mmCIF file of C-alpha atoms in Angstrom:
data_model
loop_
_atom_site.group_PDB
_atom_site.id
_atom_site.type_symbol
_atom_site.label_atom_id
_atom_site.label_comp_id
_atom_site.label_asym_id
_atom_site.label_seq_id
_atom_site.Cartn_x
_atom_site.Cartn_y
_atom_site.Cartn_z
ATOM 1 C CA MET A 1 -8.355 70.269 -9.615
ATOM 2 C CA ARG A 2 -11.547 68.898 -8.888
ATOM 3 C CA THR A 3 -11.728 65.029 -8.126
ATOM 4 C CA GLU A 4 -14.771 62.765 -8.647
ATOM 5 C CA VAL A 5 -14.393 59.570 -6.925
ATOM 6 C CA ILE A 6 -16.032 56.339 -8.243
ATOM 7 C CA GLU A 7 -17.448 55.180 -5.041
ATOM 8 C CA GLY A 8 -20.746 57.093 -5.099
ATOM 9 C CA ASN A 9 -23.040 57.909 -7.765
ATOM 10 C CA ASN A 10 -23.636 61.161 -6.687
ATOM 11 C CA THR A 11 -21.566 62.962 -9.476
ATOM 12 C CA LYS A 12 -22.267 65.026 -12.344
ATOM 13 C CA PRO A 13 -22.430 62.284 -15.724
ATOM 14 C CA SER A 14 -18.598 62.307 -16.915
ATOM 15 C CA ALA A 15 -17.673 62.045 -20.338
ATOM 16 C CA PRO A 16 -14.573 59.289 -21.145
ATOM 17 C CA LEU A 17 -11.918 59.550 -18.626
ATOM 18 C CA LEU A 18 -9.084 60.841 -20.724
ATOM 19 C CA ALA A 19 -9.537 63.154 -23.606
ATOM 20 C CA GLN A 20 -6.035 62.041 -25.003
ATOM 21 C CA ARG A 21 -5.385 59.341 -27.437
ATOM 22 C CA TYR A 22 -2.457 57.113 -27.348
ATOM 23 C CA PRO A 23 -1.162 54.302 -29.504
ATOM 24 C CA ARG A 24 -2.908 51.232 -28.728
ATOM 25 C CA MET A 25 -1.260 47.669 -27.879
ATOM 26 C CA VAL A 26 -4.234 45.905 -29.682
ATOM 27 C CA THR A 27 -6.880 47.166 -32.039
ATOM 28 C CA LYS A 28 -10.670 46.867 -31.601
ATOM 29 C CA ASP A 29 -10.783 44.494 -33.935
ATOM 30 C CA GLY A 30 -8.308 42.265 -32.299
ATOM 31 C CA HIS A 31 -5.082 42.427 -34.382
ATOM 32 C CA SER A 32 -1.204 43.539 -32.462
ATOM 33 C CA THR A 33 0.576 46.514 -33.512
ATOM 34 C CA LEU A 34 3.612 45.116 -31.665
ATOM 35 C CA GLN A 35 6.355 45.390 -33.841
ATOM 36 C CA MET A 36 9.813 43.357 -33.443
ATOM 37 C CA GLU A 37 12.504 44.989 -34.438
ATOM 38 C CA GLY A 38 16.493 43.398 -34.450
ATOM 39 C CA ALA A 39 15.118 39.919 -34.282
ATOM 40 C CA HIS A 40 17.541 37.647 -35.583
ATOM 41 C CA GLY A 41 17.051 34.538 -37.758
ATOM 42 C CA LYS A 42 13.164 36.377 -38.761
ATOM 43 C CA GLY A 43 13.258 35.221 -42.081
ATOM 44 C CA LEU A 44 14.072 31.740 -41.347
ATOM 45 C CA ALA A 45 11.155 31.609 -38.569
ATOM 46 C CA TYR A 46 9.071 32.714 -41.724
ATOM 47 C CA LEU A 47 9.955 30.256 -43.674
ATOM 48 C CA LYS A 48 9.763 27.200 -41.735
ATOM 49 C CA ASP A 49 6.245 28.302 -40.485
ATOM 50 C CA ALA A 50 4.968 28.548 -44.775
ATOM 51 C CA TRP A 51 1.618 27.099 -43.598
ATOM 52 C CA GLY A 52 0.918 29.468 -40.980
ATOM 53 C CA ILE A 53 1.855 32.281 -43.417
ATOM 54 C CA LEU A 54 -0.640 31.465 -45.563
ATOM 55 C CA MET A 55 -3.670 30.940 -43.338
ATOM 56 C CA ASP A 56 -2.328 34.650 -42.342
ATOM 57 C CA MET A 57 -2.399 36.231 -45.112
ATOM 58 C CA ARG A 58 -5.258 38.204 -47.461
ATOM 59 C CA TRP A 59 -7.187 36.592 -49.630
ATOM 60 C CA ARG A 60 -5.658 38.998 -52.585
ATOM 61 C CA TRP A 61 -1.768 37.908 -51.650
ATOM 62 C CA MET A 62 -3.188 34.964 -51.317
ATOM 63 C CA MET A 63 -4.667 34.204 -54.462
ATOM 64 C CA LEU A 64 -1.591 35.937 -55.903
ATOM 65 C CA VAL A 65 0.973 33.485 -53.996
ATOM 66 C CA PHE A 66 -0.929 30.876 -55.728
ATOM 67 C CA SER A 67 -1.339 32.188 -59.067
ATOM 68 C CA ALA A 68 2.482 32.671 -58.891
ATOM 69 C CA SER A 69 3.318 29.423 -57.666
ATOM 70 C CA PHE A 70 1.489 27.615 -60.814
ATOM 71 C CA VAL A 71 3.126 30.013 -63.123
ATOM 72 C CA LEU A 72 6.862 29.290 -61.425
ATOM 73 C CA HIS A 73 6.080 25.396 -61.942
ATOM 74 C CA TRP A 74 5.193 25.529 -65.609
ATOM 75 C CA LEU A 75 8.143 27.605 -66.397
ATOM 76 C CA VAL A 76 10.801 25.854 -64.682
ATOM 77 C CA PHE A 77 9.729 22.427 -66.156
ATOM 78 C CA ALA A 78 9.620 24.283 -69.761
ATOM 79 C CA VAL A 79 12.686 24.750 -69.021
ATOM 80 C CA LEU A 80 13.690 21.199 -68.310
ATOM 81 C CA TRP A 81 11.876 20.251 -71.894
ATOM 82 C CA TYR A 82 13.252 23.084 -73.830
ATOM 83 C CA LEU A 83 16.916 21.656 -72.357
ATOM 84 C CA LEU A 84 15.882 17.715 -72.965
ATOM 85 C CA ALA A 85 14.863 19.257 -76.795
ATOM 86 C CA GLU A 86 18.088 20.854 -77.157
ATOM 87 C CA MET A 87 20.379 17.834 -76.171
ATOM 88 C CA ASN A 88 18.454 15.215 -78.324
ATOM 89 C CA GLY A 89 18.751 17.422 -80.952
ATOM 90 C CA ASP A 90 14.855 17.843 -81.852
ATOM 91 C CA LEU A 91 15.156 21.962 -82.281
ATOM 92 C CA GLU A 92 17.072 21.635 -85.302
ATOM 93 C CA ILE A 93 15.244 18.528 -87.992
ATOM 94 C CA ASP A 94 11.859 18.442 -89.125
ATOM 95 C CA HIS A 95 9.687 16.867 -86.930
ATOM 96 C CA ASP A 96 7.311 15.638 -89.698
ATOM 97 C CA SER A 97 9.977 13.377 -91.685
ATOM 98 C CA PRO A 98 13.026 13.377 -88.979
ATOM 99 C CA PRO A 99 15.691 11.151 -89.795
ATOM 100 C CA GLU A 100 14.885 7.485 -88.932
ATOM 101 C CA ASN A 101 17.884 6.662 -86.560
ATOM 102 C CA HIS A 102 16.637 9.550 -84.041
ATOM 103 C CA THR A 103 14.543 9.570 -81.606
ATOM 104 C CA ILE A 104 11.928 12.616 -81.040
ATOM 105 C CA CYS A 105 11.192 12.888 -77.543
ATOM 106 C CA VAL A 106 8.424 15.443 -77.493
ATOM 107 C CA LYS A 107 6.916 15.743 -80.928
ATOM 108 C CA TYR A 108 7.112 19.377 -81.859
ATOM 109 C CA ILE A 109 8.594 20.679 -79.209
ATOM 110 C CA THR A 110 10.630 23.364 -81.226
ATOM 111 C CA SER A 111 10.524 26.488 -79.487
ATOM 112 C CA PHE A 112 10.726 27.829 -76.063
ATOM 113 C CA THR A 113 6.833 28.847 -76.147
ATOM 114 C CA ALA A 114 6.156 25.443 -77.859
ATOM 115 C CA ALA A 115 8.132 24.136 -74.595
ATOM 116 C CA PHE A 116 5.945 26.170 -71.944
ATOM 117 C CA SER A 117 2.919 24.922 -74.015
ATOM 118 C CA PHE A 118 3.944 21.431 -73.690
ATOM 119 C CA SER A 119 4.540 21.551 -69.633
ATOM 120 C CA LEU A 120 0.950 23.674 -69.435
ATOM 121 C CA GLU A 121 -0.735 20.805 -71.219
ATOM 122 C CA THR A 122 0.924 18.216 -69.206
ATOM 123 C CA GLN A 123 0.231 19.948 -65.877
ATOM 124 C CA LEU A 124 -3.400 20.776 -66.431
ATOM 125 C CA THR A 125 -3.716 17.255 -68.559
ATOM 126 C CA ILE A 126 -5.772 18.989 -70.949
ATOM 127 C CA GLY A 127 -4.221 16.745 -74.064
ATOM 128 C CA TYR A 128 -1.518 16.830 -75.836
ATOM 129 C CA GLY A 129 -2.759 17.273 -79.314
ATOM 130 C CA THR A 130 0.022 17.227 -81.995
ATOM 131 C CA MET A 131 2.252 17.547 -79.245
ATOM 132 C CA PHE A 132 3.216 13.996 -77.120
ATOM 133 C CA PRO A 133 6.155 12.426 -75.338
ATOM 134 C CA SER A 134 7.782 9.409 -76.785
ATOM 135 C CA GLY A 135 7.645 6.079 -75.492
ATOM 136 C CA ASP A 136 11.186 5.445 -76.620
ATOM 137 C CA CYS A 137 12.894 8.189 -74.985
ATOM 138 C CA PRO A 138 13.241 7.396 -71.613
ATOM 139 C CA SER A 139 13.901 10.715 -70.261
ATOM 140 C CA ALA A 140 11.118 11.858 -71.666
ATOM 141 C CA ILE A 141 9.053 9.658 -69.926
ATOM 142 C CA ALA A 142 10.832 10.405 -66.318
ATOM 143 C CA LEU A 143 10.429 13.935 -66.864
ATOM 144 C CA LEU A 144 7.166 13.267 -67.186
ATOM 145 C CA ALA A 145 6.368 11.524 -64.112
ATOM 146 C CA ILE A 146 8.635 14.045 -61.835
ATOM 147 C CA GLN A 147 6.167 16.742 -63.266
ATOM 148 C CA MET A 148 3.379 14.882 -62.450
ATOM 149 C CA VAL A 149 3.776 13.813 -59.289
ATOM 150 C CA LEU A 150 5.369 17.271 -58.350
ATOM 151 C CA GLY A 151 2.062 18.703 -60.209
ATOM 152 C CA LEU A 152 -0.464 16.705 -58.401
ATOM 153 C CA MET A 153 1.348 17.725 -55.026
ATOM 154 C CA LEU A 154 1.206 21.169 -55.350
ATOM 155 C CA GLU A 155 -2.496 21.553 -56.391
ATOM 156 C CA ALA A 156 -3.100 19.216 -53.189
ATOM 157 C CA PHE A 157 -1.084 21.496 -51.085
ATOM 158 C CA ILE A 158 -2.889 24.240 -52.567
ATOM 159 C CA THR A 159 -6.595 23.523 -52.352
ATOM 160 C CA GLY A 160 -5.759 22.543 -48.372
ATOM 161 C CA ALA A 161 -4.695 25.282 -48.090
ATOM 162 C CA PHE A 162 -7.701 27.123 -49.771
ATOM 163 C CA VAL A 163 -10.093 24.599 -47.565
ATOM 164 C CA ALA A 164 -8.068 25.424 -44.349
ATOM 165 C CA LYS A 165 -8.903 28.937 -44.940
ATOM 166 C CA ILE A 166 -12.530 29.238 -45.793
ATOM 167 C CA ALA A 167 -13.137 26.789 -42.618
ATOM 168 C CA ARG A 168 -11.182 28.359 -40.511
ATOM 169 C CA PRO A 169 -12.866 29.512 -36.749
ATOM 170 C CA LYS A 170 -11.501 32.483 -37.134
ATOM 171 C CA ASN A 171 -14.119 33.667 -39.803
ATOM 172 C CA ARG A 172 -16.944 32.481 -37.372
ATOM 173 C CA ALA A 173 -14.954 34.708 -35.012
ATOM 174 C CA LEU A 174 -15.862 37.883 -37.295
ATOM 175 C CA SER A 175 -19.500 37.780 -35.914
ATOM 176 C CA ILE A 176 -18.694 38.180 -32.426
ATOM 177 C CA ARG A 177 -18.689 42.394 -31.621
ATOM 178 C CA PHE A 178 -17.717 43.991 -28.328
ATOM 179 C CA THR A 179 -18.922 47.139 -27.281
ATOM 180 C CA TYR A 180 -16.838 50.220 -28.655
ATOM 181 C CA SER A 181 -16.971 51.992 -25.151
ATOM 182 C CA ALA A 182 -16.511 50.263 -21.519
ATOM 183 C CA VAL A 183 -18.770 51.740 -18.792
ATOM 184 C CA VAL A 184 -18.406 52.488 -15.140
ATOM 185 C CA THR A 185 -22.032 52.144 -13.281
ATOM 186 C CA HIS A 186 -22.818 51.471 -9.969
ATOM 187 C CA ARG A 187 -25.316 48.551 -8.853
ATOM 188 C CA GLU A 188 -26.803 48.686 -5.237
ATOM 189 C CA GLY A 189 -24.315 51.371 -4.673
ATOM 190 C CA LYS A 190 -21.188 49.850 -6.069
ATOM 191 C CA PRO A 191 -19.214 50.547 -8.826
ATOM 192 C CA TYR A 192 -18.787 48.103 -11.864
ATOM 193 C CA LEU A 193 -16.771 48.107 -14.780
ATOM 194 C CA MET A 194 -19.077 46.821 -17.353
ATOM 195 C CA PHE A 195 -18.654 45.744 -21.583
ATOM 196 C CA GLN A 196 -21.231 44.092 -23.642
ATOM 197 C CA VAL A 197 -20.794 41.589 -26.164
ATOM 198 C CA ALA A 198 -23.057 40.382 -28.972
ATOM 199 C CA ASN A 199 -22.969 37.102 -31.204
ATOM 200 C CA THR A 200 -24.264 38.742 -34.716
ATOM 201 C CA ARG A 201 -24.872 35.108 -36.130
ATOM 202 C CA PRO A 202 -28.327 32.872 -34.965
ATOM 203 C CA SER A 203 -26.018 29.975 -34.836
ATOM 204 C CA PRO A 204 -25.177 30.242 -31.218
ATOM 205 C CA LEU A 205 -21.917 29.435 -29.471
ATOM 206 C CA THR A 206 -21.473 27.578 -26.784
ATOM 207 C CA SER A 207 -18.574 27.544 -23.520
ATOM 208 C CA VAL A 208 -17.984 30.659 -23.621
ATOM 209 C CA ARG A 209 -15.025 32.155 -21.195
ATOM 210 C CA ILE A 210 -13.947 35.704 -21.316
ATOM 211 C CA SER A 211 -10.792 36.733 -19.385
ATOM 212 C CA ALA A 212 -9.057 40.207 -19.523
ATOM 213 C CA VAL A 213 -5.811 41.705 -19.252
ATOM 214 C CA LEU A 214 -4.507 45.362 -17.914
ATOM 215 C CA TYR A 215 -1.434 46.206 -19.680
ATOM 216 C CA GLU A 216 0.111 49.515 -17.585
ATOM 217 C CA GLU A 217 3.423 51.070 -18.650
ATOM 218 C CA ARG A 218 5.580 51.756 -15.379
ATOM 219 C CA GLU A 219 7.832 54.432 -14.987
ATOM 220 C CA ASN A 220 11.797 52.445 -15.737
ATOM 221 C CA GLY A 221 9.982 51.254 -18.974
ATOM 222 C CA GLN A 222 8.639 47.558 -18.508
ATOM 223 C CA LEU A 223 5.239 46.786 -19.400
ATOM 224 C CA TYR A 224 3.126 45.159 -16.423
ATOM 225 C CA GLN A 225 0.353 42.907 -16.555
ATOM 226 C CA THR A 226 -2.514 42.367 -14.590
ATOM 227 C CA SER A 227 -5.399 40.058 -14.424
ATOM 228 C CA VAL A 228 -8.656 41.002 -14.309
ATOM 229 C CA ASP A 229 -11.829 39.051 -13.764
ATOM 230 C CA PHE A 230 -14.753 39.857 -15.043
ATOM 231 C CA HIS A 231 -18.016 37.902 -14.258
ATOM 232 C CA LEU A 232 -21.857 37.412 -16.097
ATOM 233 C CA ASP A 233 -24.800 38.252 -13.548
ATOM 234 C CA SER A 234 -25.081 35.210 -11.677
ATOM 235 C CA ILE A 235 -23.318 32.696 -13.178
ATOM 236 C CA THR A 236 -21.200 30.701 -10.813
ATOM 237 C CA SER A 237 -19.482 28.724 -13.583
ATOM 238 C CA GLU A 238 -16.249 30.304 -15.572
ATOM 239 C CA GLU A 239 -18.110 29.321 -18.910
ATOM 240 C CA CYS A 240 -21.440 30.890 -20.083
ATOM 241 C CA PRO A 241 -23.080 27.416 -21.734
ATOM 242 C CA PHE A 242 -25.163 29.559 -24.558
ATOM 243 C CA PHE A 243 -24.313 32.460 -26.254
ATOM 244 C CA ILE A 244 -27.071 33.730 -28.472
ATOM 245 C CA PHE A 245 -27.800 37.119 -27.341
ATOM 246 C CA PRO A 246 -25.627 40.043 -26.214
ATOM 247 C CA LEU A 247 -24.068 39.327 -22.753
ATOM 248 C CA THR A 248 -22.597 41.695 -20.285
ATOM 249 C CA TYR A 249 -20.158 41.263 -18.378
ATOM 250 C CA TYR A 250 -19.072 42.783 -14.853
ATOM 251 C CA HIS A 251 -15.941 44.069 -12.974
ATOM 252 C CA SER A 252 -16.653 44.757 -9.578
ATOM 253 C CA ILE A 253 -14.052 48.034 -8.536
ATOM 254 C CA THR A 254 -12.924 47.354 -4.902
ATOM 255 C CA PRO A 255 -10.642 48.643 -3.327
ATOM 256 C CA SER A 256 -8.488 45.607 -4.286
ATOM 257 C CA SER A 257 -9.022 45.875 -8.034
ATOM 258 C CA PRO A 258 -6.086 46.879 -10.136
ATOM 259 C CA LEU A 259 -8.435 49.714 -11.703
ATOM 260 C CA ALA A 260 -9.710 51.071 -8.545
ATOM 261 C CA ILE A 261 -6.885 53.832 -8.764
ATOM 262 C CA LEU A 262 -6.049 53.940 -12.450
ATOM 263 C CA LEU A 263 -10.182 54.997 -13.076
ATOM 264 C CA GLN A 264 -9.814 57.947 -10.782
ATOM 265 C CA ARG A 265 -9.649 61.065 -12.847
ATOM 266 C CA GLU A 266 -6.865 62.751 -10.740
ATOM 267 C CA ALA A 267 -4.693 59.609 -11.936
ATOM 268 C CA HIS A 268 -4.244 60.357 -15.492
ATOM 269 C CA ARG A 269 -2.091 57.624 -15.684
ATOM 270 C CA HIS A 270 -2.303 55.098 -18.877
ATOM 271 C CA PHE A 271 -3.388 51.942 -19.414
ATOM 272 C CA GLU A 272 -4.819 49.342 -21.973
ATOM 273 C CA LEU A 273 -7.506 46.893 -20.916
ATOM 274 C CA VAL A 274 -7.364 43.668 -22.916
ATOM 275 C CA VAL A 275 -10.700 41.527 -23.209
ATOM 276 C CA PHE A 276 -10.478 37.699 -25.028
ATOM 277 C CA LEU A 277 -13.319 36.231 -25.505
ATOM 278 C CA SER A 278 -13.141 32.223 -26.624
ATOM 279 C CA ALA A 279 -16.271 29.847 -27.323
ATOM 280 C CA THR A 280 -16.721 26.625 -28.762
ATOM 281 C CA GLN A 281 -18.843 26.489 -32.242
ATOM 282 C CA GLU A 282 -21.922 24.416 -31.822
ATOM 283 C CA GLY A 283 -21.885 22.617 -35.166
ATOM 284 C CA THR A 284 -18.299 21.947 -35.313
ATOM 285 C CA GLY A 285 -17.065 22.022 -32.231
ATOM 286 C CA GLU A 286 -13.594 24.175 -33.072
ATOM 287 C CA THR A 287 -13.045 26.899 -30.522
ATOM 288 C CA CYS A 288 -12.854 30.217 -32.188
ATOM 289 C CA GLN A 289 -11.157 33.537 -30.264
ATOM 290 C CA ARG A 290 -12.304 37.054 -30.651
ATOM 291 C CA ARG A 291 -10.302 40.140 -29.170
ATOM 292 C CA THR A 292 -10.449 43.771 -28.117
ATOM 293 C CA SER A 293 -9.340 46.508 -26.174
ATOM 294 C CA TYR A 294 -10.552 49.547 -24.084
ATOM 295 C CA LEU A 295 -8.426 52.877 -23.105
ATOM 296 C CA PRO A 296 -8.913 55.189 -20.478
ATOM 297 C CA SER A 297 -10.402 57.689 -23.420
ATOM 298 C CA GLU A 298 -13.451 54.842 -24.334
ATOM 299 C CA ILE A 299 -14.265 53.601 -20.367
ATOM 300 C CA MET A 300 -17.252 56.248 -19.647
ATOM 301 C CA LEU A 301 -17.588 57.141 -16.028
ATOM 302 C CA HIS A 302 -21.099 57.284 -14.578
ATOM 303 C CA HIS A 303 -23.066 55.866 -17.495
ATOM 304 C CA HIS A 304 -24.898 52.581 -18.251
ATOM 305 C CA PHE A 305 -26.112 50.893 -21.429
ATOM 306 C CA ALA A 306 -29.007 51.193 -23.239
ATOM 307 C CA SER A 307 -31.865 48.433 -22.654
ATOM 308 C CA MET A 308 -31.393 46.615 -25.969
ATOM 309 C CA LEU A 309 -34.566 43.367 -25.373
ATOM 310 C CA ALA A 310 -37.615 44.173 -26.001
ATOM 311 C CA ARG A 311 -40.648 42.433 -27.359
ATOM 312 C CA GLY A 312 -42.107 41.451 -30.586
ATOM 313 C CA SER A 313 -45.957 41.728 -31.799
ATOM 314 C CA LYS A 314 -46.446 38.112 -30.644
ATOM 315 C CA GLY A 315 -44.502 38.429 -27.448
ATOM 316 C CA GLU A 316 -41.247 36.833 -29.000
ATOM 317 C CA TYR A 317 -37.904 38.508 -27.646
ATOM 318 C CA GLN A 318 -36.584 40.755 -30.149
ATOM 319 C CA ILE A 319 -32.886 42.218 -29.602
ATOM 320 C CA LYS A 320 -32.287 45.903 -30.789
ATOM 321 C CA MET A 321 -29.121 46.111 -32.098
ATOM 322 C CA GLU A 322 -28.632 49.447 -32.722
ATOM 323 C CA ASN A 323 -28.441 50.396 -28.986
ATOM 324 C CA PHE A 324 -25.894 48.139 -28.816
ATOM 325 C CA ASP A 325 -22.820 50.730 -28.336
ATOM 326 C CA LYS A 326 -25.707 53.639 -26.972
ATOM 327 C CA THR A 327 -24.462 54.690 -23.304
ATOM 328 C CA VAL A 328 -27.385 56.464 -21.124
ATOM 329 C CA PRO A 329 -25.672 58.803 -18.049
ATOM 330 C CA GLU A 330 -26.596 57.819 -14.685
ATOM 331 C CA LEU A 331 -28.700 60.256 -12.956
ATOM 332 C CA PRO A 332 -27.430 61.414 -9.506
ATOM 333 C CA ALA A 333 -28.732 59.752 -6.550
ATOM 334 C CA ALA A 334 -30.244 62.491 -4.081
ATOM 335 C CA ASP A 335 -27.811 63.643 -1.056
ATOM 336 C CA SER A 336 -28.877 63.177 2.357
ATOM 337 C CA LYS A 337 -27.120 66.676 3.187
ATOM 338 C CA SER A 338 -28.719 68.553 0.473
ATOM 339 C CA SER A 339 -32.361 67.260 1.025
ATOM 340 C CA LYS A 340 -34.627 68.541 3.458
ATOM 341 C CA ARG A 341 -37.120 65.925 4.860
ATOM 342 C CA THR A 342 -40.226 66.625 6.283
ATOM 343 C CA ASP A 343 -41.824 64.238 8.869
ATOM 344 C CA MET A 344 -45.679 63.792 7.848
ATOM 345 C CA GLU A 345 -48.113 61.337 9.666
ATOM 346 C CA ILE A 346 -51.270 59.548 7.980
ATOM 347 C CA ARG A 347 -54.557 59.592 10.264
ATOM 348 C CA ILE A 348 -57.854 58.008 8.956
ATOM 349 C CA ASN A 349 -60.338 58.632 11.241
ATOM 350 C CA GLY A 350 -58.753 60.042 13.911
ATOM 351 C CA GLN A 351 -56.440 56.871 13.930
ATOM 352 C CA HIS A 352 -53.056 56.858 13.717
ATOM 353 C CA ILE A 353 -52.022 54.315 10.936
ATOM 354 C CA ASP A 354 -48.368 55.412 10.119
ATOM 355 C CA ASN A 355 -46.015 57.581 9.503
ATOM 356 C CA PHE A 356 -43.348 58.677 6.529
ATOM 357 C CA GLN A 357 -41.154 61.411 5.301
ATOM 358 C CA ILE A 358 -40.817 63.518 2.272
ATOM 359 C CA CYS A 359 -37.897 64.306 0.742
ATOM 360 C CA GLU A 360 -37.238 67.032 -0.862
ATOM 361 C CA THR A 361 -34.140 66.928 -3.203
ATOM 362 C CA ARG A 362 -32.195 69.282 -5.193
ATOM 363 C CA LEU A 363 -30.369 68.085 -7.405
ATOM 364 C CA THR A 364 -26.714 70.266 -7.752
ATOM 365 C CA GLU A 365 -24.110 69.746 -10.588
#
């Protein structure tokens, strides 16, 4: 088995670290794939966090829940109005000419369909028409007040949930993109693990923070977590103050780095690098977060990212997002052992000026 060491850049450009695919813990778009089995009280915990469940629902399920809640509310009070009419004896009399000693609670409720129609009209305040409650029936007035109060509470809850779901920072985070692959490249002879992140909307983000956790499954079945630090060029602070163009984050692979051994080809150990980005929206001040993960099969050894920065016709900066996920193999560096050097001397008019070396390099695979 041929071993490649990442401390030097004189090796042949390689494919991803591992070809084998493993189930991932965090998907590329940041969703967790972990499943909780055998947890007690799981249903009760969900009911206690009804608001959080609504916020995490997809829109189609949220619309279904809201529609069903309105229909259920109308049905429940339709049953109550029908029972009131039955107990008051309104179902068996002629509402156009009722007995003199009989007070009709709700005019023209003679069936459950009419009771449902009255409940719908009461909730939506669209006007009663021929059906209306009698002011001489206290039970009808009390039930009307209860339905109106509960109906207003339901409408306020649903309206608030819609506004909160539309305005939540998670939607802003969808415009943040990570590169599909990470690369291991060399700068000044030192290996670095790199990935890129882009803000695809013109509105900038501020106070950008990057953190990463390395998850590795050990032989005892435990999931071991290690923090991995990334930095941005020569910015010394932990936050990037301005995020509008793509950023490239680096991790120096030193002997003390947790990735130093894992990124060697003879290691064949599965791991997952989960990257977290948090930023503040400039307009609202809310914090949004985006996540992604990299498996060994998504880390390209001896590659670097293609350039995205260009100039327009008027000299303005342009970002070519079509190059965002493109990687370029590193060219092998010259090997001093396989190169032939020839000393040459420069003379002008017989006077010694300088000397230099011609290095004939033979690139081998």
